Coordinates of N, CA, C and O and ligand atoms in Angstrom, one line a residue:
M1 N 0.4 -17.8 9.7 CA 0.2 -18.0 8.7 C 0.4 -19.5 7.9 O 0.4 -20.3 9.3
A2 N -0.5 -19.4 7.0 CA -0.7 -20.8 6.6 C 0.4 -21.6 6.1 O 1.1 -21.6 5.7
P3 N 0.3 -22.8 6.2 CA 1.1 -23.5 5.6 C 2.1 -23.9 3.7 O 2.4 -23.9 3.6
S4 N 0.4 -22.9 2.9 CA 0.7 -22.4 1.9 C 1.9 -22.0 2.0 O 1.9 -20.8 0.6
D5 N 1.3 -20.5 2.5 CA 2.6 -19.6 3.0 C 4.2 -19.6 2.9 O 4.8 -18.9 2.6
V6 N 4.4 -20.9 2.6 CA 5.8 -21.0 3.7 C 6.2 -20.9 2.2 O 7.5 -20.4 2.0
V7 N 5.9 -21.5 0.9 CA 7.3 -21.2 -0.4 C 7.5 -19.5 -0.6 O 8.7 -19.0 -0.2
R8 N 6.3 -18.7 0.1 CA 6.3 -17.5 -0.1 C 7.2 -16.7 0.9 O 8.4 -16.0 0.1
V9 N 6.9 -17.3 1.9 CA 7.7 -16.8 2.9 C 9.8 -17.2 2.8 O 10.4 -15.7 2.6
V10 N 10.1 -18.5 2.3 CA 11.1 -18.4 1.9 C 11.6 -17.8 0.8 O 13.1 -17.2 0.9
E11 N 11.0 -17.6 0.1 CA 11.3 -16.8 -0.8 C 12.1 -14.9 -0.9 O 12.7 -14.7 -1.1
I12 N 10.7 -15.3 0.6 CA 10.9 -13.1 1.1 C 12.7 -13.2 2.1 O 13.4 -11.8 1.6
A13 N 12.6 -14.6 2.8 CA 13.7 -14.8 3.0 C 15.5 -14.7 2.8 O 16.1 -13.9 3.3
L14 N 15.2 -15.0 1.4 CA 16.1 -15.9 0.3 C 16.7 -13.9 -0.3 O 17.9 -13.7 0.5
A15 N 15.3 -13.4 -0.1 CA 16.0 -11.3 -1.4 C 16.4 -11.0 0.3 O 17.2 -10.2 -0.1
A16 N 15.5 -11.4 1.2 CA 15.8 -10.1 2.2 C 17.7 -9.9 2.5 O 18.0 -9.3 3.3
W17 N 17.6 -11.8 2.8 CA 19.2 -12.3 3.5 C 20.3 -12.0 2.4 O 21.2 -11.8 2.6
E18 N 20.1 -11.7 1.0 CA 21.1 -11.7 0.3 C 22.1 -10.4 0.2 O 23.0 -11.0 0.4
S19 N 21.9 -9.3 1.1 CA 22.9 -7.9 0.6 C 23.5 -8.5 2.3 O 24.2 -8.0 2.5
I20 N 22.7 -9.1 3.6 CA 23.2 -9.4 4.3 C 24.8 -10.6 4.6 O 25.8 -10.2 5.0
Y21 N 24.4 -11.4 3.8 CA 25.2 -12.5 3.6 C 25.9 -12.4 2.4 O 26.9 -12.2 2.3
E22 N 26.1 -11.2 2.0 CA 26.8 -10.1 1.0 C 27.8 -9.5 1.5 O 29.4 -9.9 1.5
A23 N 27.0 -8.8 2.4 CA 27.5 -8.1 4.2 C 29.3 -9.0 4.0 O 30.1 -8.4 4.9
R24 N 29.2 -10.3 5.1 CA 29.4 -11.1 5.7 C 30.3 -11.2 4.5 O 31.7 -11.7 5.5
R25 N 30.2 -11.8 4.0 CA 31.4 -12.2 2.4 C 32.7 -10.8 3.1 O 33.2 -11.4 2.7
Q26 N 31.7 -10.3 2.6 CA 33.6 -8.8 2.2 C 33.8 -9.2 3.6 O 35.2 -9.0 3.7
R27 N 33.0 -9.4 4.8 CA 34.0 -9.1 6.1 C 34.7 -10.0 6.6 O 35.8 -9.9 6.9
M28 N 34.6 -11.7 6.0 CA 35.1 -12.3 6.3 C 35.6 -13.0 5.5 O 36.8 -13.3 5.7
G29 N 35.7 -12.4 3.4 CA 37.0 -13.2 2.9 C 36.0 -14.2 2.6 O 35.4 -14.8 3.7
N30 N 36.0 -14.4 0.9 CA 35.8 -15.8 0.1 C 36.0 -17.5 0.9 O 35.3 -18.1 1.7
A31 N 37.3 -17.8 1.7 CA 37.4 -18.4 1.9 C 36.7 -19.2 2.9 O 36.2 -20.1 3.7
L32 N 37.5 -18.3 4.7 CA 36.8 -17.9 6.2 C 34.3 -18.7 5.4 O 33.8 -19.3 5.5
F33 N 34.0 -17.1 4.8 CA 32.7 -17.4 4.2 C 32.5 -18.6 4.1 O 31.1 -19.5 4.2
D34 N 33.0 -18.9 2.8 CA 32.8 -20.8 2.4 C 32.9 -21.8 3.0 O 32.2 -22.7 2.6
A35 N 33.6 -22.0 4.4 CA 33.8 -22.7 4.1 C 32.6 -23.0 5.8 O 32.1 -24.1 5.8
I36 N 32.3 -22.1 6.2 CA 30.9 -21.6 7.3 C 29.5 -21.4 6.6 O 28.9 -22.5 7.1
H37 N 29.6 -21.1 5.2 CA 28.2 -21.0 4.7 C 29.0 -21.7 3.1 O 28.7 -20.7 2.7
P38 N 28.6 -23.5 2.5 CA 28.9 -23.8 1.6 C 27.5 -23.2 0.6 O 28.0 -23.1 -0.6
D39 N 26.6 -23.1 0.6 CA 25.3 -22.6 0.4 C 24.5 -21.5 1.7 O 23.7 -22.2 1.7
W40 N 24.4 -20.7 1.7 CA 23.9 -20.0 2.4 C 22.1 -20.0 1.9 O 21.3 -20.3 2.8
R41 N 21.9 -19.8 0.6 CA 20.7 -20.2 0.4 C 20.3 -21.5 0.8 O 18.7 -21.1 1.4
A42 N 20.3 -22.7 0.1 CA 20.0 -23.5 1.0 C 20.0 -23.7 2.4 O 18.7 -23.8 3.8
E43 N 21.0 -23.4 3.5 CA 21.1 -23.7 4.7 C 20.1 -22.3 5.0 O 18.5 -22.6 6.1
K44 N 19.4 -20.9 4.7 CA 18.5 -20.7 5.1 C 17.1 -21.1 4.9 O 16.0 -20.9 6.0
A45 N 17.0 -20.6 3.9 CA 15.8 -22.1 3.2 C 15.6 -23.8 4.3 O 14.1 -23.3 4.4
R46 N 16.9 -24.1 4.8 CA 16.4 -25.0 5.8 C 15.7 -24.6 6.2 O 14.6 -24.9 7.9
Q47 N 16.3 -23.2 7.3 CA 15.8 -22.7 9.0 C 14.7 -22.3 8.6 O 13.7 -22.4 9.9
V48 N 14.2 -21.6 7.1 CA 13.8 -20.6 7.7 C 11.8 -21.7 7.2 O 11.0 -22.0 8.3
R49 N 12.1 -23.0 7.0 CA 11.3 -24.1 6.7 C 10.8 -24.9 8.5 O 9.8 -25.2 8.4
S50 N 11.8 -25.4 8.7 CA 11.9 -25.7 10.3 C 11.5 -24.2 11.3 O 10.8 -25.5 11.7
G51 N 11.7 -23.8 11.1 CA 10.9 -22.5 12.3 C 9.4 -22.5 11.3 O 9.1 -21.5 12.5
C52 N 9.0 -22.6 10.4 CA 7.7 -22.6 10.3 C 7.5 -23.7 10.2 O 5.9 -23.8 10.3
T53 N 8.0 -24.8 10.3 CA 6.8 -26.1 11.6 C 5.9 -25.8 12.7 O 6.8 -25.4 13.2
A54 N 4.9 -26.2 12.7 CA 3.9 -26.0 13.9 C 4.3 -26.9 15.0 O 4.7 -27.6 14.4
S55 N 4.1 -26.4 16.0 CA 4.4 -26.8 17.4 C 3.8 -26.3 18.7 O 3.2 -24.8 18.5
S56 N 3.7 -27.0 19.6 CA 2.7 -26.4 20.3 C 3.3 -24.8 20.8 O 2.0 -24.1 20.8
S57 N 4.5 -24.1 20.8 CA 4.6 -23.4 21.4 C 4.3 -21.8 20.1 O 5.0 -21.3 20.8
A58 N 5.2 -22.6 18.9 CA 5.3 -21.9 17.7 C 3.9 -20.7 17.8 O 2.9 -21.3 17.8
L59 N 4.6 -19.5 17.4 CA 3.4 -18.7 17.2 C 4.2 -18.3 15.5 O 5.6 -17.2 15.2
L60 N 3.6 -18.3 14.5 CA 4.4 -17.5 12.8 C 2.9 -16.8 12.7 O 1.3 -17.2 12.2
A61 N 3.6 -16.3 11.6 CA 3.0 -14.9 11.7 C 2.9 -14.4 10.0 O 4.2 -14.2 10.0
V62 N 2.6 -14.0 9.3 CA 2.5 -13.2 7.8 C 2.4 -11.4 8.3 O 1.0 -11.7 8.7
A63 N 2.8 -10.8 7.6 CA 2.1 -9.2 7.0 C 1.7 -9.6 5.5 O 3.0 -10.3 4.3
E64 N 0.7 -9.2 5.3 CA 0.1 -9.2 4.3 C -0.4 -7.5 4.1 O -0.4 -6.9 4.4
V65 N -0.2 -7.3 2.6 CA -0.6 -6.1 2.0 C -1.6 -6.3 1.5 O -1.6 -7.0 0.5
H66 N -2.9 -5.5 1.7 CA -4.6 -6.1 0.5 C -4.0 -4.6 0.0 O -3.7 -3.4 -0.4
S67 N -4.1 -5.0 -2.2 CA -4.3 -4.1 -2.5 C -5.1 -3.7 -3.0 O -5.1 -2.4 -4.0
G68 N -6.2 -3.8 -3.2 CA -7.6 -3.0 -2.8 C -8.9 -3.8 -3.1 O -8.0 -4.9 -2.6
K69 N -9.7 -3.6 -3.3 CA -11.1 -4.9 -3.4 C -10.7 -5.9 -4.7 O -10.7 -5.4 -5.4
G70 N -11.6 -6.4 -4.2 CA -11.3 -7.4 -5.4 C -10.1 -8.3 -5.4 O -9.8 -9.1 -6.7
I71 N -8.7 -7.5 -5.2 CA -7.5 -7.7 -5.8 C -7.4 -8.7 -4.6 O -7.0 -8.8 -3.5
A72 N -5.8 -9.9 -4.8 CA -5.7 -10.7 -4.0 C -4.3 -10.0 -3.1 O -3.9 -9.0 -3.8
T73 N -4.3 -10.9 -1.9 CA -3.3 -10.1 -1.3 C -2.2 -10.2 -1.2 O -1.8 -11.9 -2.3
E74 N -1.2 -10.4 -1.1 CA 0.1 -10.2 -1.6 C 0.9 -10.6 0.2 O 0.7 -9.9 1.1
V75 N 1.3 -11.6 0.2 CA 2.3 -11.5 1.4 C 3.7 -11.0 1.8 O 4.5 -11.0 0.6
V76 N 4.1 -9.7 2.2 CA 5.6 -9.3 2.0 C 6.3 -9.8 3.3 O 7.5 -8.9 3.5
G77 N 6.4 -9.8 4.3 CA 7.0 -10.6 5.3 C 6.6 -11.5 5.7 O 5.5 -12.1 6.6
F78 N 7.6 -12.0 7.1 CA 7.0 -13.2 7.6 C 8.1 -13.2 9.4 O 8.7 -12.0 9.5
V79 N 7.4 -13.7 10.7 CA 8.0 -13.6 11.4 C 8.2 -14.7 12.7 O 6.5 -15.9 12.3
T80 N 8.6 -15.7 12.8 CA 8.7 -16.7 13.9 C 8.9 -16.8 15.0 O 10.4 -15.6 15.0
C81 N 8.3 -17.5 15.5 CA 8.6 -17.4 17.3 C 8.1 -18.4 18.3 O 7.1 -19.1 17.5
Y82 N 8.4 -18.8 19.1 CA 8.7 -20.1 19.7 C 8.7 -19.4 21.1 O 9.7 -18.8 21.8
V83 N 8.5 -20.5 22.3 CA 8.6 -20.0 23.6 C 9.0 -21.8 24.3 O 8.2 -22.4 24.3
P84 N 10.6 -21.4 24.2 CA 11.8 -22.5 25.1 C 10.6 -22.7 26.6 O 9.8 -21.7 27.2
E85 N 11.5 -23.9 26.6 CA 10.9 -24.4 27.9 C 11.3 -23.5 29.2 O 10.3 -22.9 30.2
N86 N 12.0 -22.8 29.3 CA 12.5 -21.7 30.1 C 11.7 -20.2 30.2 O 11.5 -19.4 30.8
G87 N 10.5 -20.7 29.6 CA 9.5 -19.3 29.2 C 9.6 -18.3 29.3 O 8.6 -17.3 28.9
I88 N 10.9 -18.0 28.3 CA 11.2 -16.5 28.2 C 10.8 -16.5 26.3 O 11.5 -17.3 25.1
G89 N 10.3 -15.7 25.5 CA 10.1 -16.4 24.2 C 10.6 -15.9 23.5 O 11.5 -15.0 23.3
E90 N 11.2 -16.0 22.0 CA 12.1 -16.0 21.3 C 11.1 -15.9 19.7 O 11.2 -16.7 19.4
I91 N 12.0 -14.8 19.4 CA 12.0 -14.4 18.1 C 13.2 -14.8 16.9 O 14.0 -14.3 17.3
G92 N 12.2 -15.7 16.0 CA 13.3 -16.2 15.5 C 13.4 -16.0 14.0 O 13.8 -14.3 14.1
N93 N 13.6 -16.4 13.2 CA 14.1 -15.7 11.7 C 12.7 -15.3 11.4 O 11.0 -15.5 12.0
N94 N 13.0 -13.8 10.9 CA 11.9 -12.8 10.5 C 12.0 -11.4 9.7 O 13.3 -11.6 9.4
A95 N 11.4 -11.5 8.5 CA 12.5 -10.1 7.3 C 10.8 -9.6 6.7 O 9.8 -10.7 6.4
V96 N 11.3 -8.9 6.1 CA 10.9 -8.3 5.1 C 11.1 -8.6 3.6 O 12.0 -7.8 3.4
H97 N 9.8 -8.7 2.4 CA 10.8 -8.5 1.3 C 11.4 -7.3 0.7 O 10.9 -6.1 1.7
P98 N 12.9 -6.7 0.6 CA 13.0 -5.3 0.1 C 12.7 -4.7 -1.0 O 12.5 -3.2 0.1
D99 N 11.4 -5.4 -1.2 CA 10.5 -4.3 -1.9 C 9.7 -3.8 -1.3 O 8.7 -2.6 -0.6
W100 N 9.6 -3.9 -0.3 CA 8.6 -3.2 0.6 C 9.0 -3.0 2.2 O 8.2 -2.3 3.0
Q101 N 10.4 -3.0 2.2 CA 11.1 -2.2 2.9 C 11.0 -1.0 3.7 O 11.0 -0.3 2.9
G102 N 11.1 -0.4 5.0 CA 11.5 0.9 5.5 C 9.3 1.4 5.7 O 9.7 2.7 5.4
R103 N 8.9 0.4 6.1 CA 7.6 1.0 6.0 C 6.9 1.1 7.0 O 5.8 0.6 7.4
S104 N 7.8 0.2 8.4 CA 7.8 -0.3 8.9 C 6.8 -1.6 9.6 O 6.0 -1.4 10.3
I105 N 6.8 -2.5 8.7 CA 6.2 -3.7 8.7 C 6.2 -4.1 9.7 O 6.0 -4.7 10.7
A106 N 8.0 -4.1 9.8 CA 8.5 -5.4 11.5 C 7.8 -4.8 11.9 O 7.4 -5.9 12.9
P107 N 7.6 -4.4 13.1 CA 7.5 -3.0 14.1 C 6.5 -4.3 14.9 O 5.7 -4.4 15.3
V108 N 5.6 -3.8 13.1 CA 4.2 -4.3 13.4 C 4.4 -5.8 13.2 O 3.6 -6.2 14.5
M109 N 4.8 -6.6 13.0 CA 4.9 -7.6 13.3 C 5.4 -8.4 14.5 O 4.7 -8.9 15.2
Y110 N 6.6 -7.5 14.4 CA 6.9 -7.8 16.4 C 6.0 -7.3 17.6 O 5.9 -8.3 18.2
R111 N 5.0 -6.6 16.9 CA 4.3 -5.9 18.0 C 3.5 -7.1 18.2 O 2.7 -7.4 19.2
H112 N 2.9 -8.0 17.2 CA 1.9 -8.8 16.9 C 2.5 -9.9 18.3 O 1.6 -10.5 19.3
V113 N 3.6 -10.5 17.2 CA 3.6 -11.3 18.0 C 4.3 -11.1 19.8 O 3.8 -12.8 20.5
C114 N 4.3 -10.0 20.7 CA 4.5 -9.9 21.1 C 3.4 -9.7 21.9 O 2.9 -11.0 23.3
D115 N 2.2 -9.1 21.4 CA 1.3 -9.0 22.4 C 0.8 -10.6 21.9 O 0.1 -10.6 23.1
R116 N 0.7 -11.5 21.3 CA 0.1 -12.9 21.2 C 0.5 -13.5 22.7 O 0.6 -14.2 23.1
L117 N 2.0 -12.7 22.6 CA 3.3 -13.7 23.8 C 2.1 -13.5 25.2 O 2.4 -14.0 25.8
R118 N 2.3 -12.0 25.6 CA 1.5 -11.4 26.9 C 1.0 -12.4 26.8 O -0.1 -12.7 28.0
E119 N -0.4 -12.7 26.3 CA -1.7 -13.1 26.5 C -1.4 -14.7 26.9 O -2.7 -15.3 27.1
R120 N -0.7 -14.8 25.9 CA 0.1 -16.7 26.6 C 0.7 -17.0 28.3 O 0.8 -17.7 28.5
G121 N 0.8 -15.7 29.1 CA 1.3 -15.4 29.6 C 2.4 -15.3 30.5 O 3.3 -15.3 31.5
V122 N 3.0 -15.4 28.5 CA 4.3 -14.7 28.6 C 5.1 -13.4 29.5 O 4.4 -12.3 28.4
R123 N 6.3 -13.0 29.7 CA 6.9 -12.2 30.4 C 7.5 -11.6 29.5 O 8.2 -10.7 29.7
F124 N 8.5 -11.9 29.3 CA 9.5 -11.9 28.6 C 10.0 -12.0 27.3 O 9.5 -13.1 27.2
V125 N 10.8 -11.6 26.4 CA 10.8 -12.3 24.9 C 11.6 -11.4 24.7 O 12.9 -10.3 25.0
R126 N 12.8 -12.5 24.1 CA 13.6 -12.0 23.4 C 14.2 -12.0 21.7 O 13.5 -13.1 21.0
V127 N 15.3 -11.6 21.3 CA 15.7 -11.9 19.7 C 17.2 -11.3 20.2 O 17.7 -10.8 20.6
Q128 N 18.0 -12.3 18.5 CA 18.9 -11.9 19.0 C 19.6 -11.4 17.8 O 19.0 -11.9 16.6
T129 N 20.0 -11.1 17.3 CA 20.6 -10.3 16.4 C 22.2 -9.9 15.7 O 22.2 -9.7 16.4
G130 N 22.8 -9.4 14.5 CA 24.1 -9.0 14.1 C 24.5 -7.4 14.6 O 23.5 -7.2 14.6
G131 N 25.2 -7.3 15.0 CA 25.8 -5.8 15.4 C 27.1 -5.7 14.6 O 27.0 -4.3 14.4
D132 N 26.5 -5.9 13.4 CA 27.4 -5.6 12.5 C 26.1 -4.2 11.3 O 25.3 -4.1 11.4
P133 N 27.2 -3.7 10.5 CA 26.2 -2.7 9.4 C 24.7 -3.3 8.6 O 23.9 -2.5 8.8
A134 N 25.6 -4.5 8.1 CA 24.3 -4.7 7.7 C 23.1 -5.4 8.8 O 21.9 -5.7 8.3
H135 N 22.6 -5.4 9.9 CA 21.7 -5.9 10.9 C 21.3 -4.2 10.9 O 20.3 -4.2 12.8
A136 N 21.8 -2.9 10.7 CA 21.3 -1.9 11.1 C 19.6 -1.5 11.6 O 19.1 -1.9 12.5
P137 N 18.9 -2.6 9.8 CA 17.6 -2.1 10.1 C 16.9 -2.9 10.9 O 16.2 -2.7 11.2
A138 N 17.4 -4.3 11.3 CA 17.3 -5.0 12.2 C 16.9 -4.8 13.8 O 16.1 -4.4 13.8
R139 N 18.2 -4.4 14.1 CA 18.0 -3.5 15.3 C 17.7 -2.5 15.3 O 16.5 -2.3 16.6
R140 N 17.3 -1.6 14.1 CA 16.6 -0.2 14.6 C 15.5 -0.9 14.9 O 14.3 -0.4 15.7
A141 N 14.6 -1.3 13.9 CA 13.0 -2.2 14.2 C 12.6 -2.7 15.2 O 11.4 -2.4 15.8
Y142 N 13.6 -3.9 15.6 CA 13.4 -4.3 16.7 C 13.5 -2.6 18.1 O 12.6 -2.5 18.7
E143 N 14.1 -2.3 17.9 CA 14.1 -1.0 19.3 C 12.8 0.3 19.0 O 12.2 0.3 19.9
K144 N 11.9 0.1 17.7 CA 10.7 0.9 17.1 C 9.9 -0.2 18.2 O 9.0 0.2 18.3
A145 N 10.3 -1.2 17.7 CA 9.3 -2.3 18.5 C 9.2 -2.5 19.8 O 8.8 -3.8 20.2
G146 N 10.5 -2.3 20.9 CA 10.5 -1.4 21.8 C 11.4 -2.4 22.7 O 11.2 -2.3 24.0
F147 N 11.8 -3.2 22.1 CA 13.3 -4.3 22.7 C 14.3 -2.4 22.6 O 15.2 -2.4 22.4
G148 N 14.4 -3.1 24.3 CA 14.9 -1.8 24.7 C 16.2 -2.2 25.7 O 17.2 -1.2 25.9
I149 N 16.2 -3.8 26.2 CA 17.5 -3.6 26.9 C 18.5 -5.3 26.1 O 18.0 -5.5 25.1
C150 N 20.1 -4.0 26.3 CA 20.9 -4.7 25.2 C 22.1 -5.4 25.0 O 21.9 -5.0 26.1
L151 N 22.2 -6.2 25.2 CA 23.6 -7.2 26.0 C 24.1 -7.7 24.8 O 24.1 -8.6 23.7
P152 N 25.6 -6.9 24.0 CA 26.3 -7.4 22.9 C 27.3 -8.3 22.6 O 27.2 -8.1 24.2
K153 N 27.1 -8.7 22.0 CA 28.4 -10.2 21.4 C 29.0 -10.1 20.7 O 28.7 -9.6 19.1
V154 N 30.2 -10.7 20.4 CA 31.4 -10.2 19.5 C 31.8 -12.0 19.0 O 31.8 -12.6 19.5
D155 N 31.6 -11.8 17.7 CA 32.2 -13.7 17.0 C 33.3 -13.4 17.0 O 33.6 -12.0 16.3
Y156 N 34.4 -13.8 16.9 CA 36.3 -13.1 16.9 C 36.2 -15.0 15.7 O 35.6 -16.2 16.6
Y157 N 37.1 -14.6 14.4 CA 37.5 -15.2 13.6 C 39.2 -15.5 13.6 O 39.6 -14.3 13.5
Q158 N 40.3 -16.3 13.4 CA 41.5 -16.3 13.2 C 41.4 -17.3 12.2 O 41.5 -18.5 12.9
E159 N 42.6 -17.0 11.5 CA 42.8 -17.7 10.2 C 44.4 -19.3 10.8 O 44.8 -18.0 11.5
L160 N 44.0 -20.0 11.0 CA 45.6 -21.0 11.4 C 46.2 -21.3 10.3 O 45.8 -21.7 9.6
Ligands
COA1 C1 14.7 -6.3 10.0 C2 13.6 -5.5 8.9 C3 12.8 -7.0 9.0 C4 13.0 -4.6 9.1 O1 12.2 -4.4 8.4 P1 11.5 -3.0 7.7 O2 9.7 -3.3 7.7 O3 12.0 -2.8 6.6 O4 11.6 -2.5 9.2 P2 11.4 -1.1 8.5 O5 10.5 -0.5 7.9 O6 11.1 -0.2 10.9 O7 12.8 -0.1 9.1 C5 14.0 -0.3 10.3 C6 15.1 0.4 9.5 O8 15.8 0.2 8.5 C7 16.5 1.9 8.0 N1 15.5 1.1 6.6 C8 15.0 0.2 5.9 N2 14.6 0.6 5.0 C9 15.7 1.0 3.8 C10 15.9 1.4 3.4 N3 15.4 1.1 2.1 N4 17.2 2.2 3.1 C11 17.4 2.7 4.0 N5 17.2 1.8 5.1 C12 16.2 1.3 5.4 C13 15.8 2.1 8.4 O9 16.6 2.8 9.5 C14 14.7 1.9 9.1 O10 14.9 2.5 10.2 P3 13.2 4.2 10.7 O11 12.1 3.6 10.2 O12 13.7 4.8 11.9 O13 13.8 5.2 9.2 C15 13.7 -5.7 7.6 O14 14.8 -5.0 7.3 C16 14.4 -7.7 7.1 O15 13.9 -8.4 6.3 N6 16.6 -7.2 6.5 C17 16.7 -8.5 6.3 C18 16.6 -10.0 7.7 C19 16.6 -9.4 9.2 O16 17.6 -8.4 9.0 N7 16.4 -10.2 9.8 C20 16.0 -9.7 10.5 C21 16.9 -10.5 11.0 S1 17.4 -10.5 13.0

């Protein structure tokens, strides 16, 4: 990922998360959703920009599609990753533009990051995702890339 890719990366993130946030709104109801995410687009854009800030442990990659000889490449996906002090690699925000989903691009990105981590001597890698239906593609893509040890987690809310 080059610094000049970040604008496109944020555009991909906002397009890719639209349906996930819509599903979350449906599930939570407007009041709770708006309390937690007053502006999800700004929140996600901030998160993604911050995840794309190069640091010594950051691994930042984009997936490019080459349309043919002499034709400019298009960035269609991205993945962010870092290694915290516990030494376990952590895949962070990542997405594939909806126009390019369903072509096994994400598993290629995850395997690329895992290969780079392995080269650095990292032994384990973690990724966290949602258990809801909107995250089914993410869960499937992680499993396709070899993530097989799964600890489910549940978030409960109550209106007071
Ligand atoms: C998760 C994500 C990166 C996967 O990218 P991808 O390149 O489409 O991944 P894959 O092509 O391997 O698809 C994974 C699964 O999603 C499902 N899927 C993908 N595109 C689909 C589509 N257009 N319609 C229905 N299902 C689809 C399929 O079940 C597919 O599994 P299969 O190959 O066994 O059929 C992408 O869906 C995305 O950007 N989602 C929104 C952001 C997100 O959830 N990021 C991860 C946060 S933890």
